[in-house]
XYZ file of C-alpha atoms in Angstrom:
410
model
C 57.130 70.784 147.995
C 53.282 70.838 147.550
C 52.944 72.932 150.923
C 55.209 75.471 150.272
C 54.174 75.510 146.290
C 57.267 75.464 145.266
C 58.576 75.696 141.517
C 58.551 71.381 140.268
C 61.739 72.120 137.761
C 63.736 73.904 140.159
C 62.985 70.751 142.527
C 63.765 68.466 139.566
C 67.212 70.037 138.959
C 68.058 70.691 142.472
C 67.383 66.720 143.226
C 69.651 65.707 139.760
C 71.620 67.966 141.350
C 72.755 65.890 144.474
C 72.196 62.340 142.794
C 75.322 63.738 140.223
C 77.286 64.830 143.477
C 77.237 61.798 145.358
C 77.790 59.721 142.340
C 80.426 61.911 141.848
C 81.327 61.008 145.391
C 80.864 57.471 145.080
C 83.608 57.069 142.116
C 85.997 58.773 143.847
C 85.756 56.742 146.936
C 86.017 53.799 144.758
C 89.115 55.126 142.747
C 90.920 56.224 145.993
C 89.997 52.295 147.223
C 91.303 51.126 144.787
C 94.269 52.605 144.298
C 94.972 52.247 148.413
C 94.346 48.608 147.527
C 97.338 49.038 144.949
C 99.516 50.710 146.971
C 98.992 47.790 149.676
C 100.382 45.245 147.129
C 103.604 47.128 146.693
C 104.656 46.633 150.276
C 106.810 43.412 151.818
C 104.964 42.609 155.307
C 106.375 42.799 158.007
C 106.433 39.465 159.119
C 108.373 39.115 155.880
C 111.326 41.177 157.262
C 111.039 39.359 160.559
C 110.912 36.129 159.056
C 114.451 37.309 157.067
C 116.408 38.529 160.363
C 115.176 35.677 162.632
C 116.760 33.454 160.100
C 119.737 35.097 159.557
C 120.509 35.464 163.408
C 120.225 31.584 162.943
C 122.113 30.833 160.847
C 124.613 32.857 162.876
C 124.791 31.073 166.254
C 123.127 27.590 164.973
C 125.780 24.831 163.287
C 122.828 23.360 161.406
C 120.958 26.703 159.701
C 124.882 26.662 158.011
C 125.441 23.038 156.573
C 126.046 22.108 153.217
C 122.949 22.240 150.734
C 122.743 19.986 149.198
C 124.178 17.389 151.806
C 127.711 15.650 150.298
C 125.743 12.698 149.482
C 123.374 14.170 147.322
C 126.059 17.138 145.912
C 126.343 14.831 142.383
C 122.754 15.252 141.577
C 123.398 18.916 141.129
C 124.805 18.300 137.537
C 122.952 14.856 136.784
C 120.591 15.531 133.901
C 118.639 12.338 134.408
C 117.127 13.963 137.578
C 114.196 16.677 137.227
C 115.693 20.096 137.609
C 113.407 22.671 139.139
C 115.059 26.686 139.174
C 113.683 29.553 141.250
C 115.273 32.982 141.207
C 113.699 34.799 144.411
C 114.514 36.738 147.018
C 111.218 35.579 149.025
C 112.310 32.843 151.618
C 108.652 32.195 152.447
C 107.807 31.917 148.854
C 110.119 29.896 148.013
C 109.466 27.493 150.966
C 105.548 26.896 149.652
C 106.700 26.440 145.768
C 109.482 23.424 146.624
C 107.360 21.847 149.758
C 104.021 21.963 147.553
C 105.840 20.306 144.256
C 107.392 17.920 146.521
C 104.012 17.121 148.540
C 102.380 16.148 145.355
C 105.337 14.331 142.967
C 105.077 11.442 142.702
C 108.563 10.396 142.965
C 110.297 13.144 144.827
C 113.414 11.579 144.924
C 114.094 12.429 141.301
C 113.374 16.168 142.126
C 116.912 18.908 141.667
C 115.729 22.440 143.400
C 117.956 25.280 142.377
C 117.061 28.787 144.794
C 118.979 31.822 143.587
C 119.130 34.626 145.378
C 120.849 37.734 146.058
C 123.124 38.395 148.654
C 121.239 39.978 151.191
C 118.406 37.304 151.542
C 120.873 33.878 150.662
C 121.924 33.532 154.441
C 118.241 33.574 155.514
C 117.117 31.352 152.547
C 120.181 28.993 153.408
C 118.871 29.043 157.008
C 115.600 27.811 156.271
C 116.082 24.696 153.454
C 119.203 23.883 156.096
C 117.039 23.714 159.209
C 113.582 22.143 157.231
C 115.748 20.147 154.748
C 113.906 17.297 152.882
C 114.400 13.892 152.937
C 113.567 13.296 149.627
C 114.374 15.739 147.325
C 118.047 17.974 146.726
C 117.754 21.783 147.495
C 120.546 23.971 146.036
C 120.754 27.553 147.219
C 123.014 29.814 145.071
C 123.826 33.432 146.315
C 124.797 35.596 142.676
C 127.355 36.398 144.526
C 128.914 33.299 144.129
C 128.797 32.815 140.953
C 132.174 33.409 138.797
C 130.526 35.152 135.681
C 132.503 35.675 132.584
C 133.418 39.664 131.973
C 131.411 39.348 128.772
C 128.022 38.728 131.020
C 128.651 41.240 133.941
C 128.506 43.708 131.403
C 125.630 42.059 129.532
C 123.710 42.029 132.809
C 124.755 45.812 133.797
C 123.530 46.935 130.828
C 120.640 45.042 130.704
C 119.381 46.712 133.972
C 120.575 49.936 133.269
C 118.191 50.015 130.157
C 115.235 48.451 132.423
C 115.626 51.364 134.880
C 115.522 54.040 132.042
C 112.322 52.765 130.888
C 111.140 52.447 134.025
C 111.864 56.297 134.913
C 110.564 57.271 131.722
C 107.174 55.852 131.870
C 107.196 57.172 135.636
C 107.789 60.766 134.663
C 105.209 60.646 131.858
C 102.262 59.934 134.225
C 99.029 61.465 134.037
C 96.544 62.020 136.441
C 94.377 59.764 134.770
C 96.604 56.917 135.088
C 96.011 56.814 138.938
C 92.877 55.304 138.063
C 93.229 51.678 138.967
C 90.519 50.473 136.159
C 90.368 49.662 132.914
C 93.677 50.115 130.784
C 95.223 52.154 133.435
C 96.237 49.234 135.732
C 98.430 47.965 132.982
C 100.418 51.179 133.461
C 100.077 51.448 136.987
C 101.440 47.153 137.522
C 103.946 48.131 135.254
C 105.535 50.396 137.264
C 106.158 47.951 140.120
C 109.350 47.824 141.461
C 109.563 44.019 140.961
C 110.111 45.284 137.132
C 113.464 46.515 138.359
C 114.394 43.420 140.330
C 117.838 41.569 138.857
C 116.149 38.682 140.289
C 113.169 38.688 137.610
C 115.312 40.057 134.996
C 118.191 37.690 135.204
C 115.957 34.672 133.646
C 117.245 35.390 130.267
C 120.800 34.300 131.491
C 119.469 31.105 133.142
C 121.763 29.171 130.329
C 124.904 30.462 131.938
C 123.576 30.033 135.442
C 123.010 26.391 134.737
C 125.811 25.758 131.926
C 125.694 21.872 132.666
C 121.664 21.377 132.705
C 119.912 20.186 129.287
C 116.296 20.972 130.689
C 114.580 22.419 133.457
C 111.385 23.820 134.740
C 111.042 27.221 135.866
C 108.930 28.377 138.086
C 107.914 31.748 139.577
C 108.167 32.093 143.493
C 104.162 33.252 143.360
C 103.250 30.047 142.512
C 101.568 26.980 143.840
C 101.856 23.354 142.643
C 98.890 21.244 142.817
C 99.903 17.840 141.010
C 102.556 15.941 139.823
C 104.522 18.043 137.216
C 106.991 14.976 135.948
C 106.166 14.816 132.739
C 107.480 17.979 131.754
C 110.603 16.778 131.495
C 109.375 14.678 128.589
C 107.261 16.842 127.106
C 108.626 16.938 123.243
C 109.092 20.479 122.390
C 109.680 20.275 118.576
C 112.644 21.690 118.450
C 111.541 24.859 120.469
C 113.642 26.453 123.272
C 110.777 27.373 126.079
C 107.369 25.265 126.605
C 104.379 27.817 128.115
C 100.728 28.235 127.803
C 99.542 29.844 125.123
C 96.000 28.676 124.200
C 93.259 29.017 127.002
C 91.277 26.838 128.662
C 88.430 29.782 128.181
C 87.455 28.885 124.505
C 88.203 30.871 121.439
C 89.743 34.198 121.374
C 89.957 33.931 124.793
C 93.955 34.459 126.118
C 95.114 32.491 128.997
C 97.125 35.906 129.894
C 96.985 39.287 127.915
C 97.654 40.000 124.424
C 100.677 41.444 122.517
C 99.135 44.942 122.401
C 98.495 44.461 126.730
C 102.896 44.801 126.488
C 103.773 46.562 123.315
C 103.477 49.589 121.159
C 101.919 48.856 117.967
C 101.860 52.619 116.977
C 105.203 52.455 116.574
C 106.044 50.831 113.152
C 108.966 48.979 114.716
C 106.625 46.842 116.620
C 103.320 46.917 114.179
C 105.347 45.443 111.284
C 106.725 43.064 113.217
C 104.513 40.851 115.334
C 100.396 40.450 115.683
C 98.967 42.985 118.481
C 95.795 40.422 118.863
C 98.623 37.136 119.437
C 98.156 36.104 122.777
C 101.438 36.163 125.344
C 102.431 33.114 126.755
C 102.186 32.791 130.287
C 105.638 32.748 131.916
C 106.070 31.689 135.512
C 105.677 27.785 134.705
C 108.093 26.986 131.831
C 109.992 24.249 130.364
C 113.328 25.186 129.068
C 115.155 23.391 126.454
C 118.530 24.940 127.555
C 120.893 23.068 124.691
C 118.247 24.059 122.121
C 118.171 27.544 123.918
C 121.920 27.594 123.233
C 121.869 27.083 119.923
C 119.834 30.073 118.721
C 120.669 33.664 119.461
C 117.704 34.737 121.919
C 119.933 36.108 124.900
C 121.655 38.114 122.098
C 118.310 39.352 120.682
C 116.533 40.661 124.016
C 119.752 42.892 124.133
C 119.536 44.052 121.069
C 115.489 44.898 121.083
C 116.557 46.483 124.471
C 119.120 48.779 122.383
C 116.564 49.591 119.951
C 113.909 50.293 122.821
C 116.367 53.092 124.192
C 117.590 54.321 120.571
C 113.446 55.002 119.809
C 113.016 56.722 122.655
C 112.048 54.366 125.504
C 108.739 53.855 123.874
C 108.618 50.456 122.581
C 106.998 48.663 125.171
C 105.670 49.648 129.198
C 108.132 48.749 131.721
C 108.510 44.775 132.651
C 110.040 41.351 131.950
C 108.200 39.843 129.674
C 107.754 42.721 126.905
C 111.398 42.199 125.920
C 111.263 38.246 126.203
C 107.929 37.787 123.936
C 110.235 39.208 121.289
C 113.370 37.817 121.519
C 111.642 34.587 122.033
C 109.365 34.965 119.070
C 109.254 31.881 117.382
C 110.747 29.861 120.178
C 107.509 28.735 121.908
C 105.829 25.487 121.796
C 102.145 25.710 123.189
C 101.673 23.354 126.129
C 97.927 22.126 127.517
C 96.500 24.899 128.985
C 95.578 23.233 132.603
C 99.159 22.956 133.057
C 99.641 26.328 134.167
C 96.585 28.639 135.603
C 97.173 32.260 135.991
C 95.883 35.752 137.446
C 94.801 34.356 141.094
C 96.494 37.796 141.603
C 93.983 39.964 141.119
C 90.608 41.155 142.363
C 88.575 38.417 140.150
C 89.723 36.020 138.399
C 88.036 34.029 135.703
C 88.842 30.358 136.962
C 86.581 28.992 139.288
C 85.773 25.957 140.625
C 86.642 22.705 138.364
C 89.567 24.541 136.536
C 91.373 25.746 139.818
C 91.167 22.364 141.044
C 92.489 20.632 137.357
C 95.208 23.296 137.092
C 98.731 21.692 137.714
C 100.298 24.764 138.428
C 98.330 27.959 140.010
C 100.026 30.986 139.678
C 99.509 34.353 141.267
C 99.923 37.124 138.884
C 98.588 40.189 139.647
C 99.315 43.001 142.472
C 97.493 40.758 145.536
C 100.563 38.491 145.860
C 99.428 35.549 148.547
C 101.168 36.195 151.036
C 99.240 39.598 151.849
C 96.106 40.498 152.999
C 94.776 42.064 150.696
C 93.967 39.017 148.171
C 91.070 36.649 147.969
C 90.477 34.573 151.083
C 89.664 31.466 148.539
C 92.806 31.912 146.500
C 94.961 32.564 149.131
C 93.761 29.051 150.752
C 95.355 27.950 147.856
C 98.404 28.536 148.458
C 98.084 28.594 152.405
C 97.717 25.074 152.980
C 101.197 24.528 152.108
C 102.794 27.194 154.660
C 104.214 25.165 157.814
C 102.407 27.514 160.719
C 103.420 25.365 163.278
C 107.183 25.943 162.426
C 108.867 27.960 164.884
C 109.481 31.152 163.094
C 106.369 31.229 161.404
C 104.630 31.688 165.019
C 107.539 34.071 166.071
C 106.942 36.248 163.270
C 103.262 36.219 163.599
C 103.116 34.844 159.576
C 99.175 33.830 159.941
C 96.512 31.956 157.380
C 93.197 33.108 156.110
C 91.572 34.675 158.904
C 94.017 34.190 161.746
């Protein structure tokens, strides 16, 4: 510049010139990563699918992937409320597998343990398969395909309508998207999560029916399939709940004003009046995924008949009560219905990129649970967390190695 006595401000701008452009370039390389890294989570691996058809060609030609769950012997413990019943509703054999063989690894008494699996129809022969073929000596497995169930007219249309609604909302927040909403940062990724097509799944949604699934349990613990279990969870079942229907973290272990979770304005529409007069957009939401259910105190209040009717009045003000999802609807039919359990009982958002329990409180937590887009079994989440939940996959099981289903860095 000196040499050729050139003009300092034109140097000065021409230099904040090209800092601004590749800063420029910078974000958007780190807003396209990002949202690749999104758009990773929404995908079922392949060794998923494998896993699926290798079982169900099993359970074709192999006596054993088809025999009774629970074995005859054990068939009475189904309905026998002085055992500890566990319910999953998943379509994720592999999931599944590492929830029931991780809660049985560390119970103390495993023998008391009920596990009820249901499925759909596509993925119940595989699922049958597996618990069939690794079956525990310890514990009963149930697994229920929905198509075997013998509903009552009254809920087939309660459940039709209840996922018709679901999938207008969902369409309606998809055709309102912005450009700006495809930045995975900030506020946006509550948009952009809640537009995952788990928030159409029957299997998610179908939790508010779970009294008519299980009409002859009193209480039960439910438990997401993205979970891991880490001690024994026994007491639960004699946890006093006050007279509430559902037990679920609602304080934090982070200190005050700190949610374990998100808050009621992370779900809900407080500009609309409906919503603002109603309910507290700075309440935290309790963490669902780890829950005790008082099912004969559930059946005594109307809750079931109140999530349909806030789902009515979601599609008569114009699909703009809440974003897209299960729990929106179930924070308010369940408001005033909770009973706040310890908060190490259930540790969540291992899901996403960081998360803000470390060390001491991951290894404390009874129950870790993977919320967020970087489910564990893909590749895309955090080495450390997903050694969490690793150490309880079987890879020396024969159709783990088939279908290539590897750990942390294998």
């Amino acid at each position: 510049m000196t040499s050729k006595q050139r003009d300092i401000k034109a140097f000065a701008f021409k230099t904040k010139a090209m800092l601004l452009g590749m800063e420029q370039k910078v974000h958007s390389a780190k807003k396209r990563e990002l949202m690749y890294w999104y758009l990773a989570s929404r995908g079922v691996p392949k060794s998923l699918h494998c896993l699926c058809l290798k079982l169900a060609e099993e359970y074709t030609v192999n006596a054993m992937a088809r025999s009774h769950l629970p074995p005859p012997e054990h068939v009475s413990r189904l309905a026998d409320t002085s055992f500890h019943h566990v319910v999953l509703l998943t379509d994720n054999v592999l999931a599944a597998s590492v929830v029931i063989s991780s809660t049985v690894e560390n119970a103390a008494n495993p023998e008391n343990m009920v596990f009820h699996i249901v499925t759909d129809k596509k993925t119940y022969t595989p699922m049958h398969a597996w618990f069939a073929i690794n079956s525990l000596k310890s514990a009963a497995v149930e697994v229920k395909g929905l198509h075997q169930y013998d509903w009552s007219e009254e809920v087939n249309v309660g459940v039709k309508q209840m996922l018709e609604i679901h999938r207008l909302i969902w369409s309606h927040s998809y055709n309102n998207l912005k450009e700006e909403d495809f930045d995975y940062e900030g506020e946006n990724k509550n948009c952009l999560e809640a537009l995952s097509p788990s928030c159409l799944s029957l299997m998610n949604h179908l939790r508010i029916y779970i009294p008519e699934l299980f009409p002859d349990l009193d209480k039960i613990v439910f438990l997401d399939d993205d979970v891991v279990v880490q001690h024994d969870i026994a007491s639960l079942w004699k946890l006093d709940l006050n007279g509430k229907v559902v037990g679920a973290v609602v304080d934090s272990w982070c200190g005050d004003n700190c949610c374990p979770g998100r808050k009621y304005e992370d779900y809900l529409n407080f500009s609309h009046p409906i919503i603002s007069s109603n309910l507290d957009q700075d309440h935290c939401a309790w963490l669902s995924g780890m829950n005790v259910f008082d099912l004969e105190a559930w059946r005594r209040t109307n809750i079931t008949t109140s999530y349909h009717k806030w789902l009515k009045l979601n599609l008569n003000s114009g699909l703009t009560l809440w974003q897209p999802g299960v729990l929106p609807p179930t924070l308010l039919a369940f408001e005033g219905h909770v009973h706040p359990i310890d908060p190490l009982w259930h540790v969540a958002g291992l899901g996403y990129r960081s998360s803000s329990a470390h060390g001491e409180i991951l290894e404390a937590a009874a129950v870790l649970h993977f919320t967020g887009p970087a489910k564990p079994w893909l590749e895309i989440g955090s080495p450390e967390a997903r050694s969490l939940w690793n150490r309880h996959v079987n890879f020396s099981n024969s159709f783990i190695r088939k279908c290539r289903i590897l750990g942390v860095g294998g």
